[in-house]
mmCIF file of C-alpha atoms in Angstrom:
data_model
loop_
_atom_site.group_PDB
_atom_site.id
_atom_site.type_symbol
_atom_site.label_atom_id
_atom_site.label_comp_id
_atom_site.label_asym_id
_atom_site.label_seq_id
_atom_site.Cartn_x
_atom_site.Cartn_y
_atom_site.Cartn_z
ATOM 1 C CA LEU A 1 -2.184 3.769 -10.238
ATOM 2 C CA GLN A 2 -2.664 3.846 -14.004
ATOM 3 C CA ALA A 3 -3.965 0.272 -13.799
ATOM 4 C CA LEU A 4 -6.517 1.366 -11.208
ATOM 5 C CA GLN A 5 -7.581 4.330 -13.296
ATOM 6 C CA ASP A 6 -8.120 2.150 -16.382
ATOM 7 C CA SER A 7 -10.164 -0.491 -14.537
ATOM 8 C CA LEU A 8 -13.510 -0.746 -12.814
ATOM 9 C CA VAL A 9 -12.078 -2.112 -9.557
ATOM 10 C CA THR A 10 -13.751 -0.765 -6.414
ATOM 11 C CA ALA A 11 -11.615 1.299 -4.054
ATOM 12 C CA PHE A 12 -12.349 1.257 -0.338
ATOM 13 C CA ALA A 13 -11.770 3.838 2.379
ATOM 14 C CA ASP A 14 -10.666 1.278 4.973
ATOM 15 C CA GLU A 15 -8.393 -1.754 5.108
ATOM 16 C CA ARG A 16 -11.332 -4.051 5.927
ATOM 17 C CA PHE A 17 -12.880 -3.313 2.507
ATOM 18 C CA THR A 18 -16.267 -2.240 3.914
ATOM 19 C CA THR A 19 -16.676 1.389 2.735
ATOM 20 C CA PRO A 20 -16.555 1.820 -1.076
ATOM 21 C CA MET A 21 -15.388 5.156 -2.489
ATOM 22 C CA THR A 22 -16.653 7.088 -5.526
ATOM 23 C CA LYS A 23 -14.355 8.257 -8.333
ATOM 24 C CA SER A 24 -14.678 11.875 -7.172
ATOM 25 C CA GLU A 25 -13.596 10.889 -3.637
ATOM 26 C CA ILE A 26 -10.595 9.038 -5.058
ATOM 27 C CA SER A 27 -9.563 11.981 -7.262
ATOM 28 C CA ARG A 28 -9.869 14.332 -4.261
ATOM 29 C CA MET A 29 -7.656 11.982 -2.204
ATOM 30 C CA VAL A 30 -5.025 11.690 -4.961
ATOM 31 C CA ALA A 31 -4.909 15.320 -6.146
ATOM 32 C CA GLY A 32 -5.921 17.021 -2.906
ATOM 33 C CA ASP A 33 -8.623 19.597 -2.339
ATOM 34 C CA GLU A 34 -9.502 22.238 -4.898
ATOM 35 C CA ILE A 35 -7.690 25.560 -4.483
ATOM 36 C CA GLU A 36 -8.552 29.046 -5.688
ATOM 37 C CA VAL A 37 -6.282 30.147 -8.542
ATOM 38 C CA PRO A 38 -6.372 33.831 -9.572
ATOM 39 C CA LEU A 39 -7.080 34.582 -13.249
ATOM 40 C CA TYR A 40 -5.338 37.444 -15.060
ATOM 41 C CA ASP A 41 -6.044 39.064 -18.421
ATOM 42 C CA SER A 42 -3.364 39.903 -21.027
ATOM 43 C CA LEU A 43 -2.474 43.138 -19.183
ATOM 44 C CA GLY A 44 -1.902 41.335 -15.864
ATOM 45 C CA VAL A 45 -5.076 42.599 -14.232
ATOM 46 C CA ASN A 46 -6.833 40.188 -11.851
ATOM 47 C CA VAL A 47 -10.216 39.326 -13.393
ATOM 48 C CA GLY A 48 -11.373 36.736 -10.868
ATOM 49 C CA SER A 49 -10.475 33.284 -9.714
ATOM 50 C CA GLN A 50 -11.065 29.677 -10.654
ATOM 51 C CA LYS A 51 -11.068 26.465 -8.620
ATOM 52 C CA LYS A 52 -8.491 23.916 -9.791
ATOM 53 C CA ARG A 53 -6.900 20.698 -8.587
ATOM 54 C CA ASN A 54 -3.202 19.912 -8.717
ATOM 55 C CA GLU A 55 -1.938 17.933 -11.695
ATOM 56 C CA VAL A 56 -0.841 14.524 -10.458
ATOM 57 C CA ASN A 57 1.808 12.357 -12.055
ATOM 58 C CA LEU A 58 0.608 8.798 -11.406
ATOM 59 C CA ASP A 59 4.212 7.548 -11.628
ATOM 60 C CA SER A 60 5.084 9.615 -8.548
ATOM 61 C CA PHE A 61 3.513 7.021 -6.241
ATOM 62 C CA TYR A 62 6.265 4.586 -5.316
ATOM 63 C CA ARG A 63 5.192 3.429 -1.827
ATOM 64 C CA PHE A 64 2.347 1.071 -1.102
ATOM 65 C CA HIS A 65 0.976 -0.572 2.013
ATOM 66 C CA ILE A 66 0.190 -4.235 1.470
ATOM 67 C CA LYS A 67 -2.179 -6.163 3.694
ATOM 68 C CA GLU A 68 -1.327 -9.858 3.836
ATOM 69 C CA GLU A 69 -2.354 -12.916 5.738
ATOM 70 C CA VAL A 70 0.050 -15.697 6.588
ATOM 71 C CA ILE A 71 -1.317 -19.205 6.090
ATOM 72 C CA PHE A 72 0.360 -22.434 7.137
ATOM 73 C CA ASP A 73 -0.789 -25.325 4.949
ATOM 74 C CA LYS A 74 -0.428 -28.472 7.075
ATOM 75 C CA GLU A 75 -0.922 -30.746 4.078
ATOM 76 C CA SER A 76 2.101 -29.417 2.202
ATOM 77 C CA SER A 77 3.913 -28.125 5.325
ATOM 78 C CA ARG A 78 4.431 -24.716 3.740
ATOM 79 C CA LEU A 79 3.915 -21.154 4.841
ATOM 80 C CA PHE A 80 2.059 -18.940 2.339
ATOM 81 C CA TRP A 81 1.841 -15.152 2.290
ATOM 82 C CA ARG A 82 -1.457 -14.203 0.633
ATOM 83 C CA ILE A 83 -1.960 -10.570 -0.407
ATOM 84 C CA LEU A 84 -5.396 -9.238 0.523
ATOM 85 C CA GLY A 85 -5.157 -5.556 -0.335
ATOM 86 C CA ILE A 86 -2.958 -2.762 -1.629
ATOM 87 C CA ALA A 87 -3.050 0.938 -0.680
ATOM 88 C CA PRO A 88 -1.028 3.676 -2.415
ATOM 89 C CA VAL A 89 0.749 5.955 0.066
ATOM 90 C CA LYS A 90 1.178 9.700 -0.403
ATOM 91 C CA ASN A 91 3.105 12.239 1.672
ATOM 92 C CA ILE A 92 0.644 14.895 2.841
ATOM 93 C CA VAL A 93 1.954 18.479 2.909
ATOM 94 C CA THR A 94 -0.295 21.360 3.991
ATOM 95 C CA SER A 95 -0.571 24.605 2.024
ATOM 96 C CA SER A 96 1.687 26.257 4.631
ATOM 97 C CA GLY A 97 4.407 23.660 3.933
ATOM 98 C CA VAL A 98 4.010 21.479 7.042
ATOM 99 C CA ASP A 99 4.751 17.817 6.315
ATOM 100 C CA LEU A 100 2.076 15.643 7.953
ATOM 101 C CA GLY A 101 3.766 12.395 6.916
ATOM 102 C CA ALA A 102 2.624 9.437 4.868
ATOM 103 C CA SER A 103 -1.052 8.605 4.494
ATOM 104 C CA GLU A 104 -2.903 5.764 2.760
ATOM 105 C CA LEU A 105 -5.144 7.108 0.007
ATOM 106 C CA PHE A 106 -7.477 4.133 -0.430
ATOM 107 C CA TRP A 107 -7.476 0.325 -0.353
ATOM 108 C CA VAL A 108 -8.069 -2.053 -3.268
ATOM 109 C CA TYR A 109 -8.959 -5.710 -2.797
ATOM 110 C CA TYR A 110 -6.029 -7.545 -4.420
ATOM 111 C CA PRO A 111 -7.894 -10.590 -5.850
ATOM 112 C CA ASP A 112 -10.074 -8.163 -7.839
ATOM 113 C CA LEU A 113 -7.022 -6.175 -8.980
ATOM 114 C CA ARG A 114 -4.826 -9.151 -9.903
ATOM 115 C CA PRO A 115 -6.147 -9.698 -13.491
ATOM 116 C CA ILE A 116 -5.601 -6.015 -14.271
ATOM 117 C CA LEU A 117 -2.062 -5.984 -12.843
ATOM 118 C CA SER A 118 -1.149 -8.919 -15.099
ATOM 119 C CA LYS A 119 -1.598 -6.630 -18.148
ATOM 120 C CA TYR A 120 0.882 -3.948 -17.036
ATOM 121 C CA GLU A 121 4.658 -4.368 -17.208
ATOM 122 C CA VAL A 122 7.134 -3.376 -14.512
ATOM 123 C CA TYR A 123 10.170 -1.355 -15.493
ATOM 124 C CA ASN A 124 13.356 -3.131 -14.455
ATOM 125 C CA GLY A 125 16.436 -0.972 -14.912
ATOM 126 C CA LYS A 126 18.778 -3.872 -14.138
ATOM 127 C CA ASN A 127 17.380 -6.339 -16.686
ATOM 128 C CA PHE A 128 15.832 -4.914 -19.845
ATOM 129 C CA SER A 129 15.195 -8.320 -21.416
ATOM 130 C CA GLY A 130 13.441 -9.798 -18.374
ATOM 131 C CA ARG A 131 9.809 -8.818 -18.833
ATOM 132 C CA MET A 132 7.592 -9.000 -15.770
ATOM 133 C CA SER A 133 4.054 -7.899 -14.976
ATOM 134 C CA TRP A 134 2.975 -6.206 -11.748
ATOM 135 C CA GLU A 135 1.059 -9.353 -10.845
ATOM 136 C CA GLU A 136 4.243 -11.462 -11.139
ATOM 137 C CA LEU A 137 6.132 -8.938 -9.024
ATOM 138 C CA PHE A 138 3.596 -9.166 -6.190
ATOM 139 C CA GLU A 139 3.055 -12.936 -6.397
ATOM 140 C CA ASN A 140 6.795 -13.676 -6.413
ATOM 141 C CA ARG A 141 7.288 -11.157 -3.571
ATOM 142 C CA MET A 142 9.986 -9.280 -5.479
ATOM 143 C CA PHE A 143 9.704 -6.155 -3.358
ATOM 144 C CA SER A 144 11.283 -4.975 -0.153
ATOM 145 C CA ALA A 145 8.995 -4.501 2.809
ATOM 146 C CA ARG A 146 8.837 -4.168 6.543
ATOM 147 C CA ILE A 147 6.065 -5.086 8.945
ATOM 148 C CA ILE A 148 4.218 -2.017 10.259
ATOM 149 C CA LYS A 149 1.156 -3.703 11.793
ATOM 150 C CA THR A 150 0.144 -7.148 13.004
ATOM 151 C CA SER A 151 -2.978 -8.812 14.319
ATOM 152 C CA MET A 152 -0.995 -11.135 16.630
ATOM 153 C CA ASP A 153 -1.297 -10.031 20.265
ATOM 154 C CA ASN A 154 -2.640 -6.642 19.164
ATOM 155 C CA PRO A 155 -6.155 -6.272 20.639
ATOM 156 C CA LYS A 156 -6.244 -2.482 20.097
ATOM 157 C CA ASP A 157 -5.318 -2.875 16.386
ATOM 158 C CA LEU A 158 -2.416 -0.412 16.699
ATOM 159 C CA LEU A 159 0.358 0.269 14.222
ATOM 160 C CA ILE A 160 3.783 -0.731 15.563
ATOM 161 C CA LYS A 161 4.804 2.941 15.647
ATOM 162 C CA ASN A 162 1.909 3.591 18.084
ATOM 163 C CA TYR A 163 2.878 0.849 20.555
ATOM 164 C CA PRO A 164 3.532 2.229 24.059
ATOM 165 C CA GLY A 165 7.227 3.065 24.403
ATOM 166 C CA LEU A 166 7.983 2.782 20.663
ATOM 167 C CA ASN A 167 6.343 5.927 19.288
ATOM 168 C CA GLU A 168 9.532 8.010 19.027
ATOM 169 C CA ASN A 169 12.233 5.393 18.439
ATOM 170 C CA ALA A 170 12.314 4.262 14.800
ATOM 171 C CA LEU A 171 14.994 1.643 15.485
ATOM 172 C CA LEU A 172 12.869 -0.066 18.148
ATOM 173 C CA GLN A 173 9.903 -0.023 15.739
ATOM 174 C CA LEU A 174 12.045 -1.789 13.132
ATOM 175 C CA PHE A 175 13.185 -4.357 15.711
ATOM 176 C CA GLU A 176 9.553 -5.016 16.702
ATOM 177 C CA GLY A 177 8.660 -5.649 13.039
ATOM 178 C CA GLU A 178 11.560 -8.095 12.778
ATOM 179 C CA ASN A 179 10.374 -9.725 16.019
ATOM 180 C CA VAL A 180 6.947 -10.321 14.423
ATOM 181 C CA LYS A 181 8.631 -11.862 11.363
ATOM 182 C CA ASP A 182 10.696 -14.147 13.614
ATOM 183 C CA ARG A 183 7.559 -15.277 15.484
ATOM 184 C CA ILE A 184 5.913 -16.217 12.169
ATOM 185 C CA GLN A 185 8.953 -18.202 11.040
ATOM 186 C CA ASN A 186 9.248 -19.894 14.435
ATOM 187 C CA TYR A 187 5.597 -20.920 14.218
ATOM 188 C CA GLU A 188 6.332 -22.615 10.885
ATOM 189 C CA GLN A 189 9.371 -24.398 12.324
ATOM 190 C CA ASP A 190 7.398 -25.556 15.377
ATOM 191 C CA MET A 191 4.867 -27.275 13.107
ATOM 192 C CA TRP A 192 7.510 -29.693 11.825
ATOM 193 C CA SER A 193 7.804 -33.045 13.552
ATOM 194 C CA TYR A 194 10.914 -35.181 13.225
#
């Protein structure tokens, strides 16, 4: 998120990259709404209140949703995974302490973000001498992921967790994501001719 804050890349409210967001909208999404904080004088007497936002540690975001498209190049007979967008994910907790779950804050078009990500290094606790940028991490697919949504046979554009019969069973949702991955790999294998 520090790379986004230091750049002039446009953030979007939707995964189709059609509704741009202002910086104030982004800061409200990241830090949450303003809250009333009481002010006290040196004797502990309440002298009013002030609106403040939570302080946000940008390193606390460690989950991202990545939108990709899978392309089969017939000329080279290879399957390519092309990243289209990245969205930071934040757990939303109400003021009463109710956990509403994970929510995407905003989407950034990856081809616009790629030159900025190439300037920031990734911390690798297992290999201090192996320097790598965020751009190299994403391009080499050195992250763990699972499929949570697909456009194949999904006319209602639903997340896998919202499929009928899968909404409460996390294991079946995981199996459905693996099923989508298998269908992609089978498509690649079916394109080969011997």
